[in-house]
């Protein structure tokens, strides 16, 4: 499948490389067509990797990832032609962390709204699935790097979209019993607000190589 990855940071790079590794083709999108990080990544990915603007990545991708800075995700998606989002699964892994006031960062949206909901409201024809935002990007893309069983949440209004995303998560190495479908897109609030704990655990553990395991 051709997948559009919006974002040139460590998350966009890690997700894109994993997608290529498991056989997909990726267009990595950026604000500018000549972003050096995107160009370098595309060169390293060979014939399966392309670089372009956010709009070009959305146009090329049959499925899309939002890996942009959460505070800028709405602006990044505004640069995309609405028709290129129509009916497409948009996997949102972003967290709206505002570090302008120092550590710990605050969330720019929380409690009775979430970034996932804001994106879905702004682009109603896209099928937004919030997932993977509760862990480091290495864990997102290579879940078996952690020893035990651990979980990934899914939030979204469209059941078929969540099924499509689940299949992609299995390709990453996630096990079926590790996926927790929380419900519609309003359920993205919890996973997004979990970041308040994640950043503190990162400090306490001294590494991002951890995730949530649910004991039943
Ligand atoms: N680091 C992790 O392991 C991790 C884990 C879970 C979730 N996340 C979330 O994943 C997302 C990506 O994180 P990251 O560290 O890879 O990258 P990042 O530095 O948070 O974001 C980089 C991307 O955001 C775009 N961007 C920045 N400011 C913008 C603006 N004003 N308008 C439009 N686009 C703008 C950049 O565009 P250009 O390409 O043009 O520079 C770039 O593509 C974030 O939302 C983060 O919270 C990260």
PDB file of C-alpha atoms and ligand atoms in Angstrom:
ATOM      1  CA  UNK A   1       0.000   0.000   0.000  1.00  0.00           C
ATOM      2  CA  UNK A   2       1.128   3.574  -0.580  1.00  0.00           C
ATOM      3  CA  UNK A   3       1.025   5.415   2.763  1.00  0.00           C
ATOM      4  CA  UNK A   4       1.389   9.148   3.317  1.00  0.00           C
ATOM      5  CA  UNK A   5       3.305  10.029   6.462  1.00  0.00           C
ATOM      6  CA  UNK A   6       2.903  13.672   7.493  1.00  0.00           C
ATOM      7  CA  UNK A   7       5.930  14.497   9.614  1.00  0.00           C
ATOM      8  CA  UNK A   8       9.700  14.487   9.281  1.00  0.00           C
ATOM      9  CA  UNK A   9      10.657  14.154  12.955  1.00  0.00           C
ATOM     10  CA  UNK A  10      11.815  11.015  14.726  1.00  0.00           C
ATOM     11  CA  UNK A  11       8.273   9.606  14.733  1.00  0.00           C
ATOM     12  CA  UNK A  12       7.679  10.206  11.039  1.00  0.00           C
ATOM     13  CA  UNK A  13      11.067   8.694  10.239  1.00  0.00           C
ATOM     14  CA  UNK A  14      10.617   5.649  12.479  1.00  0.00           C
ATOM     15  CA  UNK A  15       7.085   4.892  11.261  1.00  0.00           C
ATOM     16  CA  UNK A  16       8.078   5.446   7.629  1.00  0.00           C
ATOM     17  CA  UNK A  17      11.096   3.160   7.874  1.00  0.00           C
ATOM     18  CA  UNK A  18       9.023   0.442   9.501  1.00  0.00           C
ATOM     19  CA  UNK A  19       6.344   0.739   6.801  1.00  0.00           C
ATOM     20  CA  UNK A  20       8.976   0.344   4.104  1.00  0.00           C
ATOM     21  CA  UNK A  21      10.520  -2.593   5.987  1.00  0.00           C
ATOM     22  CA  UNK A  22       7.191  -4.454   5.943  1.00  0.00           C
ATOM     23  CA  UNK A  23       6.690  -3.810   2.238  1.00  0.00           C
ATOM     24  CA  UNK A  24       4.754  -0.555   1.915  1.00  0.00           C
ATOM     25  CA  UNK A  25       5.617   2.535  -0.104  1.00  0.00           C
ATOM     26  CA  UNK A  26       5.764   5.862   1.730  1.00  0.00           C
ATOM     27  CA  UNK A  27       5.608   9.519   0.781  1.00  0.00           C
ATOM     28  CA  UNK A  28       6.922  11.551   3.711  1.00  0.00           C
ATOM     29  CA  UNK A  29       5.349  14.993   3.914  1.00  0.00           C
ATOM     30  CA  UNK A  30       6.694  18.276   5.204  1.00  0.00           C
ATOM     31  CA  UNK A  31       5.881  21.991   5.052  1.00  0.00           C
ATOM     32  CA  UNK A  32       8.315  22.355   2.161  1.00  0.00           C
ATOM     33  CA  UNK A  33       8.951  20.189  -0.873  1.00  0.00           C
ATOM     34  CA  UNK A  34      12.719  20.296  -0.293  1.00  0.00           C
ATOM     35  CA  UNK A  35      12.909  19.430   3.416  1.00  0.00           C
ATOM     36  CA  UNK A  36      16.403  17.905   3.841  1.00  0.00           C
ATOM     37  CA  UNK A  37      15.310  15.344   6.459  1.00  0.00           C
ATOM     38  CA  UNK A  38      12.554  14.058   4.198  1.00  0.00           C
ATOM     39  CA  UNK A  39      14.870  13.988   1.176  1.00  0.00           C
ATOM     40  CA  UNK A  40      17.538  12.098   3.114  1.00  0.00           C
ATOM     41  CA  UNK A  41      14.974   9.612   4.418  1.00  0.00           C
ATOM     42  CA  UNK A  42      13.521   9.040   0.936  1.00  0.00           C
ATOM     43  CA  UNK A  43      17.008   8.454  -0.483  1.00  0.00           C
ATOM     44  CA  UNK A  44      17.692   5.862   2.221  1.00  0.00           C
ATOM     45  CA  UNK A  45      14.390   4.087   1.499  1.00  0.00           C
ATOM     46  CA  UNK A  46      15.192   3.459  -2.173  1.00  0.00           C
ATOM     47  CA  UNK A  47      12.343   2.891  -4.614  1.00  0.00           C
ATOM     48  CA  UNK A  48       9.771   2.606  -1.792  1.00  0.00           C
ATOM     49  CA  UNK A  49      10.370   6.091  -0.370  1.00  0.00           C
ATOM     50  CA  UNK A  50       9.353   9.538  -1.621  1.00  0.00           C
ATOM     51  CA  UNK A  51       9.421  13.032  -0.139  1.00  0.00           C
ATOM     52  CA  UNK A  52       7.070  15.915  -0.748  1.00  0.00           C
ATOM     53  CA  UNK A  53       4.833  18.466   0.869  1.00  0.00           C
ATOM     54  CA  UNK A  54       2.073  17.581   3.330  1.00  0.00           C
ATOM     55  CA  UNK A  55      -0.374  18.004   0.425  1.00  0.00           C
ATOM     56  CA  UNK A  56       1.608  15.659  -1.825  1.00  0.00           C
ATOM     57  CA  UNK A  57       1.913  13.013   0.898  1.00  0.00           C
ATOM     58  CA  UNK A  58      -1.846  13.142   1.474  1.00  0.00           C
ATOM     59  CA  UNK A  59      -2.525  12.920  -2.257  1.00  0.00           C
ATOM     60  CA  UNK A  60      -0.252   9.899  -2.748  1.00  0.00           C
ATOM     61  CA  UNK A  61      -1.245   8.002   0.383  1.00  0.00           C
ATOM     62  CA  UNK A  62      -4.128   5.532   0.381  1.00  0.00           C
ATOM     63  CA  UNK A  63      -3.806   5.637   4.170  1.00  0.00           C
ATOM     64  CA  UNK A  64      -2.260   8.510   6.146  1.00  0.00           C
ATOM     65  CA  UNK A  65      -0.296   9.001   9.353  1.00  0.00           C
ATOM     66  CA  UNK A  66      -0.281  12.294  11.249  1.00  0.00           C
ATOM     67  CA  UNK A  67       3.191  12.442  12.831  1.00  0.00           C
ATOM     68  CA  UNK A  68       3.389  16.219  13.099  1.00  0.00           C
ATOM     69  CA  UNK A  69       3.960  18.292  16.243  1.00  0.00           C
ATOM     70  CA  UNK A  70       0.607  18.148  18.026  1.00  0.00           C
ATOM     71  CA  UNK A  71       0.420  21.921  18.468  1.00  0.00           C
ATOM     72  CA  UNK A  72       0.793  22.251  14.671  1.00  0.00           C
ATOM     73  CA  UNK A  73      -1.207  19.241  13.460  1.00  0.00           C
ATOM     74  CA  UNK A  74      -4.301  21.273  12.540  1.00  0.00           C
ATOM     75  CA  UNK A  75      -2.151  23.696  10.554  1.00  0.00           C
ATOM     76  CA  UNK A  76      -0.319  20.838   8.850  1.00  0.00           C
ATOM     77  CA  UNK A  77      -3.595  19.200   7.835  1.00  0.00           C
ATOM     78  CA  UNK A  78      -4.975  22.540   6.643  1.00  0.00           C
ATOM     79  CA  UNK A  79      -2.245  22.472   3.995  1.00  0.00           C
ATOM     80  CA  UNK A  80      -3.797  19.339   2.518  1.00  0.00           C
ATOM     81  CA  UNK A  81      -6.484  19.399  -0.180  1.00  0.00           C
ATOM     82  CA  UNK A  82      -9.686  18.289   1.509  1.00  0.00           C
ATOM     83  CA  UNK A  83     -10.478  15.944  -1.371  1.00  0.00           C
ATOM     84  CA  UNK A  84      -7.261  14.038  -0.654  1.00  0.00           C
ATOM     85  CA  UNK A  85      -8.570  13.159   2.818  1.00  0.00           C
ATOM     86  CA  UNK A  86     -11.990  12.026   1.628  1.00  0.00           C
ATOM     87  CA  UNK A  87     -12.721   8.538   2.968  1.00  0.00           C
ATOM     88  CA  UNK A  88      -9.074   7.904   3.895  1.00  0.00           C
ATOM     89  CA  UNK A  89      -7.959   6.419   7.174  1.00  0.00           C
ATOM     90  CA  UNK A  90      -5.953   9.061   9.041  1.00  0.00           C
ATOM     91  CA  UNK A  91      -3.913   7.542  11.855  1.00  0.00           C
ATOM     92  CA  UNK A  92      -3.217  10.228  14.430  1.00  0.00           C
ATOM     93  CA  UNK A  93      -0.263   9.516  16.723  1.00  0.00           C
ATOM     94  CA  UNK A  94       0.314  13.140  17.762  1.00  0.00           C
ATOM     95  CA  UNK A  95       0.219  14.651  21.238  1.00  0.00           C
ATOM     96  CA  UNK A  96      -0.620  18.326  21.679  1.00  0.00           C
ATOM     97  CA  UNK A  97       2.232  19.003  24.085  1.00  0.00           C
ATOM     98  CA  UNK A  98       3.054  22.636  24.744  1.00  0.00           C
ATOM     99  CA  UNK A  99       6.570  22.960  26.115  1.00  0.00           C
ATOM    100  CA  UNK A 100       6.685  26.747  25.988  1.00  0.00           C
ATOM    101  CA  UNK A 101       6.292  26.988  29.764  1.00  0.00           C
ATOM    102  CA  UNK A 102       9.124  24.543  30.479  1.00  0.00           C
ATOM    103  CA  UNK A 103       8.950  21.058  31.952  1.00  0.00           C
ATOM    104  CA  UNK A 104       6.585  19.327  32.306  1.00  0.00           C
ATOM    105  CA  UNK A 105       4.829  20.307  29.105  1.00  0.00           C
ATOM    106  CA  UNK A 106       1.127  21.074  29.308  1.00  0.00           C
ATOM    107  CA  UNK A 107      -1.513  19.709  26.968  1.00  0.00           C
ATOM    108  CA  UNK A 108      -3.076  22.402  24.789  1.00  0.00           C
ATOM    109  CA  UNK A 109      -6.331  20.407  24.699  1.00  0.00           C
ATOM    110  CA  UNK A 110      -7.688  18.083  27.405  1.00  0.00           C
ATOM    111  CA  UNK A 111     -10.580  17.043  29.627  1.00  0.00           C
ATOM    112  CA  UNK A 112     -13.609  17.625  27.408  1.00  0.00           C
ATOM    113  CA  UNK A 113     -11.834  17.571  24.023  1.00  0.00           C
ATOM    114  CA  UNK A 114      -8.770  16.053  22.376  1.00  0.00           C
ATOM    115  CA  UNK A 115      -6.530  16.585  19.378  1.00  0.00           C
ATOM    116  CA  UNK A 116      -8.042  13.486  17.764  1.00  0.00           C
ATOM    117  CA  UNK A 117     -11.502  15.033  18.033  1.00  0.00           C
ATOM    118  CA  UNK A 118     -10.272  18.402  16.770  1.00  0.00           C
ATOM    119  CA  UNK A 119      -8.787  16.724  13.689  1.00  0.00           C
ATOM    120  CA  UNK A 120     -11.943  14.680  13.069  1.00  0.00           C
ATOM    121  CA  UNK A 121     -14.128  17.820  13.400  1.00  0.00           C
ATOM    122  CA  UNK A 122     -11.885  19.830  11.078  1.00  0.00           C
ATOM    123  CA  UNK A 123     -11.847  17.041   8.466  1.00  0.00           C
ATOM    124  CA  UNK A 124     -15.150  15.185   8.716  1.00  0.00           C
ATOM    125  CA  UNK A 125     -14.590  13.197   5.519  1.00  0.00           C
ATOM    126  CA  UNK A 126     -11.381  11.639   6.890  1.00  0.00           C
ATOM    127  CA  UNK A 127     -11.697   8.529   9.032  1.00  0.00           C
ATOM    128  CA  UNK A 128      -9.519   9.452  12.024  1.00  0.00           C
ATOM    129  CA  UNK A 129      -8.118   6.744  14.253  1.00  0.00           C
ATOM    130  CA  UNK A 130      -6.139   7.837  17.291  1.00  0.00           C
ATOM    131  CA  UNK A 131      -3.609   5.213  18.268  1.00  0.00           C
ATOM    132  CA  UNK A 132       0.040   4.612  19.251  1.00  0.00           C
ATOM    133  CA  UNK A 133       0.406   8.045  20.927  1.00  0.00           C
ATOM    134  CA  UNK A 134       0.884   6.477  24.377  1.00  0.00           C
ATOM    135  CA  UNK A 135       4.391   5.143  23.736  1.00  0.00           C
ATOM    136  CA  UNK A 136       7.795   5.941  22.322  1.00  0.00           C
ATOM    137  CA  UNK A 137       7.991   5.604  18.542  1.00  0.00           C
ATOM    138  CA  UNK A 138      10.429   2.675  18.721  1.00  0.00           C
ATOM    139  CA  UNK A 139       7.835   0.776  20.747  1.00  0.00           C
ATOM    140  CA  UNK A 140       5.056   1.832  18.317  1.00  0.00           C
ATOM    141  CA  UNK A 141       6.854   0.367  15.332  1.00  0.00           C
ATOM    142  CA  UNK A 142       8.683  -2.537  17.020  1.00  0.00           C
ATOM    143  CA  UNK A 143       6.393  -3.686  19.856  1.00  0.00           C
ATOM    144  CA  UNK A 144       8.310  -6.917  20.403  1.00  0.00           C
ATOM    145  CA  UNK A 145      11.356  -4.959  21.598  1.00  0.00           C
ATOM    146  CA  UNK A 146       9.627  -5.007  25.026  1.00  0.00           C
ATOM    147  CA  UNK A 147       9.660  -8.323  26.877  1.00  0.00           C
ATOM    148  CA  UNK A 148       6.089  -8.766  28.027  1.00  0.00           C
ATOM    149  CA  UNK A 149       2.593  -8.232  26.738  1.00  0.00           C
ATOM    150  CA  UNK A 150       1.572  -4.575  26.536  1.00  0.00           C
ATOM    151  CA  UNK A 151      -1.251  -2.645  24.955  1.00  0.00           C
ATOM    152  CA  UNK A 152      -2.121  -0.136  22.262  1.00  0.00           C
ATOM    153  CA  UNK A 153      -5.399   1.789  22.293  1.00  0.00           C
ATOM    154  CA  UNK A 154      -7.620   2.665  19.323  1.00  0.00           C
ATOM    155  CA  UNK A 155     -10.196   5.478  19.239  1.00  0.00           C
ATOM    156  CA  UNK A 156     -12.309   6.339  16.217  1.00  0.00           C
ATOM    157  CA  UNK A 157     -15.822   6.648  14.886  1.00  0.00           C
ATOM    158  CA  UNK A 158     -15.431   4.220  11.977  1.00  0.00           C
ATOM    159  CA  UNK A 159     -15.250   0.484  12.763  1.00  0.00           C
ATOM    160  CA  UNK A 160     -13.827  -0.425   9.334  1.00  0.00           C
ATOM    161  CA  UNK A 161     -11.097   2.173   9.715  1.00  0.00           C
ATOM    162  CA  UNK A 162     -10.137   0.709  13.086  1.00  0.00           C
ATOM    163  CA  UNK A 163     -10.078  -2.772  11.492  1.00  0.00           C
ATOM    164  CA  UNK A 164      -7.727  -1.464   8.762  1.00  0.00           C
ATOM    165  CA  UNK A 165      -5.479   0.100  11.395  1.00  0.00           C
ATOM    166  CA  UNK A 166      -5.532  -3.104  13.442  1.00  0.00           C
ATOM    167  CA  UNK A 167      -4.244  -5.059  10.426  1.00  0.00           C
ATOM    168  CA  UNK A 168      -1.395  -2.587  10.045  1.00  0.00           C
ATOM    169  CA  UNK A 169      -0.585  -2.871  13.766  1.00  0.00           C
ATOM    170  CA  UNK A 170      -0.392  -6.664  13.371  1.00  0.00           C
ATOM    171  CA  UNK A 171       2.116  -6.102  10.551  1.00  0.00           C
ATOM    172  CA  UNK A 172       4.181  -3.999  12.993  1.00  0.00           C
ATOM    173  CA  UNK A 173       4.204  -6.999  15.360  1.00  0.00           C
ATOM    174  CA  UNK A 174       1.329  -6.249  17.725  1.00  0.00           C
ATOM    175  CA  UNK A 175      -0.702  -9.267  18.922  1.00  0.00           C
ATOM    176  CA  UNK A 176      -4.531  -9.222  18.620  1.00  0.00           C
ATOM    177  CA  UNK A 177      -5.000  -9.407  22.402  1.00  0.00           C
ATOM    178  CA  UNK A 178      -2.813  -6.318  22.820  1.00  0.00           C
ATOM    179  CA  UNK A 179      -5.225  -4.012  20.960  1.00  0.00           C
ATOM    180  CA  UNK A 180      -7.868  -2.225  23.048  1.00  0.00           C
ATOM    181  CA  UNK A 181     -10.637  -0.526  21.076  1.00  0.00           C
ATOM    182  CA  UNK A 182     -11.789   2.187  23.466  1.00  0.00           C
ATOM    183  CA  UNK A 183     -14.695   3.342  21.282  1.00  0.00           C
ATOM    184  CA  UNK A 184     -15.409   6.503  19.325  1.00  0.00           C
ATOM    185  CA  UNK A 185     -13.037   9.415  18.815  1.00  0.00           C
ATOM    186  CA  UNK A 186     -14.024  11.042  22.130  1.00  0.00           C
ATOM    187  CA  UNK A 187     -12.158   8.180  23.827  1.00  0.00           C
ATOM    188  CA  UNK A 188      -8.914   9.732  22.564  1.00  0.00           C
ATOM    189  CA  UNK A 189      -9.068  12.052  25.583  1.00  0.00           C
ATOM    190  CA  UNK A 190      -7.775   9.424  27.999  1.00  0.00           C
ATOM    191  CA  UNK A 191      -4.797   8.261  25.907  1.00  0.00           C
ATOM    192  CA  UNK A 192      -3.870  11.880  25.225  1.00  0.00           C
ATOM    193  CA  UNK A 193      -4.118  12.915  28.890  1.00  0.00           C
ATOM    194  CA  UNK A 194      -1.985   9.880  29.810  1.00  0.00           C
ATOM    195  CA  UNK A 195       0.955  11.916  28.495  1.00  0.00           C
ATOM    196  CA  UNK A 196       1.022  13.745  31.826  1.00  0.00           C
ATOM    197  CA  UNK A 197       2.003  10.421  33.400  1.00  0.00           C
ATOM    198  CA  UNK A 198       4.170   9.264  30.479  1.00  0.00           C
ATOM    199  CA  UNK A 199       6.563  12.214  30.721  1.00  0.00           C
ATOM    200  CA  UNK A 200       6.971  11.664  34.476  1.00  0.00           C
ATOM    201  CA  UNK A 201       7.540   7.908  34.024  1.00  0.00           C
ATOM    202  CA  UNK A 202      10.136   8.704  31.382  1.00  0.00           C
ATOM    203  CA  UNK A 203      11.922  10.770  34.016  1.00  0.00           C
ATOM    204  CA  UNK A 204      11.570   8.123  36.714  1.00  0.00           C
ATOM    205  CA  UNK A 205      12.544   5.143  34.522  1.00  0.00           C
ATOM    206  CA  UNK A 206      15.212   7.024  32.593  1.00  0.00           C
ATOM    207  CA  UNK A 207      14.209   5.521  29.242  1.00  0.00           C
ATOM    208  CA  UNK A 208      11.308   5.548  26.808  1.00  0.00           C
ATOM    209  CA  UNK A 209      11.404   1.781  26.421  1.00  0.00           C
ATOM    210  CA  UNK A 210       8.266   0.995  28.412  1.00  0.00           C
ATOM    211  CA  UNK A 211       4.537   0.741  27.869  1.00  0.00           C
ATOM    212  CA  UNK A 212       1.231   0.045  29.623  1.00  0.00           C
ATOM    213  CA  UNK A 213       0.327  -3.578  30.395  1.00  0.00           C
ATOM    214  CA  UNK A 214      -3.232  -4.272  31.525  1.00  0.00           C
ATOM    215  CA  UNK A 215      -3.775  -6.956  34.194  1.00  0.00           C
ATOM    216  CA  UNK A 216      -7.306  -8.344  34.114  1.00  0.00           C
TER     217      UNK A 216
HETATM  218  N1  LIG B   1       8.793  11.044  20.099  1.00  0.00           N
HETATM  219  C1  LIG B   1       8.008  10.013  20.308  1.00  0.00           C
HETATM  220  O1  LIG B   1       8.472   8.879  20.476  1.00  0.00           O
HETATM  221  C2  LIG B   1       6.531  10.229  20.325  1.00  0.00           C
HETATM  222  C3  LIG B   1       5.702   9.273  20.910  1.00  0.00           C
HETATM  223  C4  LIG B   1       4.316   9.436  20.839  1.00  0.00           C
HETATM  224  C5  LIG B   1       3.783  10.516  20.160  1.00  0.00           C
HETATM  225  N2  LIG B   1       4.613  11.461  19.630  1.00  0.00           N
HETATM  226  C6  LIG B   1       4.015  12.580  18.890  1.00  0.00           C
HETATM  227  O2  LIG B   1       4.359  12.407  17.521  1.00  0.00           O
HETATM  228  C7  LIG B   1       4.411  13.683  16.863  1.00  0.00           C
HETATM  229  C8  LIG B   1       5.730  13.827  16.120  1.00  0.00           C
HETATM  230  O3  LIG B   1       6.781  13.915  17.037  1.00  0.00           O
HETATM  231  P1  LIG B   1       8.297  14.132  16.533  1.00  0.00           P
HETATM  232  O4  LIG B   1       9.114  14.267  17.728  1.00  0.00           O
HETATM  233  O5  LIG B   1       8.637  13.124  15.488  1.00  0.00           O
HETATM  234  O6  LIG B   1       8.246  15.484  15.685  1.00  0.00           O
HETATM  235  P2  LIG B   1       7.908  16.989  16.092  1.00  0.00           P
HETATM  236  O7  LIG B   1       9.174  17.743  16.185  1.00  0.00           O
HETATM  237  O8  LIG B   1       6.959  17.030  17.233  1.00  0.00           O
HETATM  238  O9  LIG B   1       7.098  17.435  14.765  1.00  0.00           O
HETATM  239  C9  LIG B   1       7.776  17.520  13.557  1.00  0.00           C
HETATM  240  C10 LIG B   1       6.801  17.735  12.433  1.00  0.00           C
HETATM  241  O10 LIG B   1       5.858  18.773  12.751  1.00  0.00           O
HETATM  242  C11 LIG B   1       5.834  19.708  11.671  1.00  0.00           C
HETATM  243  N3  LIG B   1       5.577  21.068  12.166  1.00  0.00           N
HETATM  244  C12 LIG B   1       6.219  21.710  13.185  1.00  0.00           C
HETATM  245  N4  LIG B   1       5.732  22.964  13.324  1.00  0.00           N
HETATM  246  C13 LIG B   1       4.793  23.124  12.352  1.00  0.00           C
HETATM  247  C14 LIG B   1       3.957  24.187  11.960  1.00  0.00           C
HETATM  248  N5  LIG B   1       3.978  25.371  12.604  1.00  0.00           N
HETATM  249  N6  LIG B   1       3.076  23.984  10.945  1.00  0.00           N
HETATM  250  C15 LIG B   1       3.030  22.803  10.304  1.00  0.00           C
HETATM  251  N7  LIG B   1       3.819  21.740  10.615  1.00  0.00           N
HETATM  252  C16 LIG B   1       4.696  21.911  11.618  1.00  0.00           C
HETATM  253  C17 LIG B   1       7.221  19.636  11.071  1.00  0.00           C
HETATM  254  O11 LIG B   1       7.158  20.099   9.744  1.00  0.00           O
HETATM  255  P3  LIG B   1       8.476  20.149   8.810  1.00  0.00           P
HETATM  256  O12 LIG B   1       8.626  18.756   8.326  1.00  0.00           O
HETATM  257  O13 LIG B   1       8.114  21.103   7.752  1.00  0.00           O
HETATM  258  O14 LIG B   1       9.616  20.613   9.675  1.00  0.00           O
HETATM  259  C18 LIG B   1       7.540  18.173  11.184  1.00  0.00           C
HETATM  260  O15 LIG B   1       7.051  17.456  10.064  1.00  0.00           O
HETATM  261  C19 LIG B   1       4.204  14.715  17.969  1.00  0.00           C
HETATM  262  O16 LIG B   1       2.861  15.115  17.978  1.00  0.00           O
HETATM  263  C20 LIG B   1       4.539  13.951  19.245  1.00  0.00           C
HETATM  264  O17 LIG B   1       3.880  14.477  20.381  1.00  0.00           O
HETATM  265  C21 LIG B   1       5.948  11.353  19.723  1.00  0.00           C
END
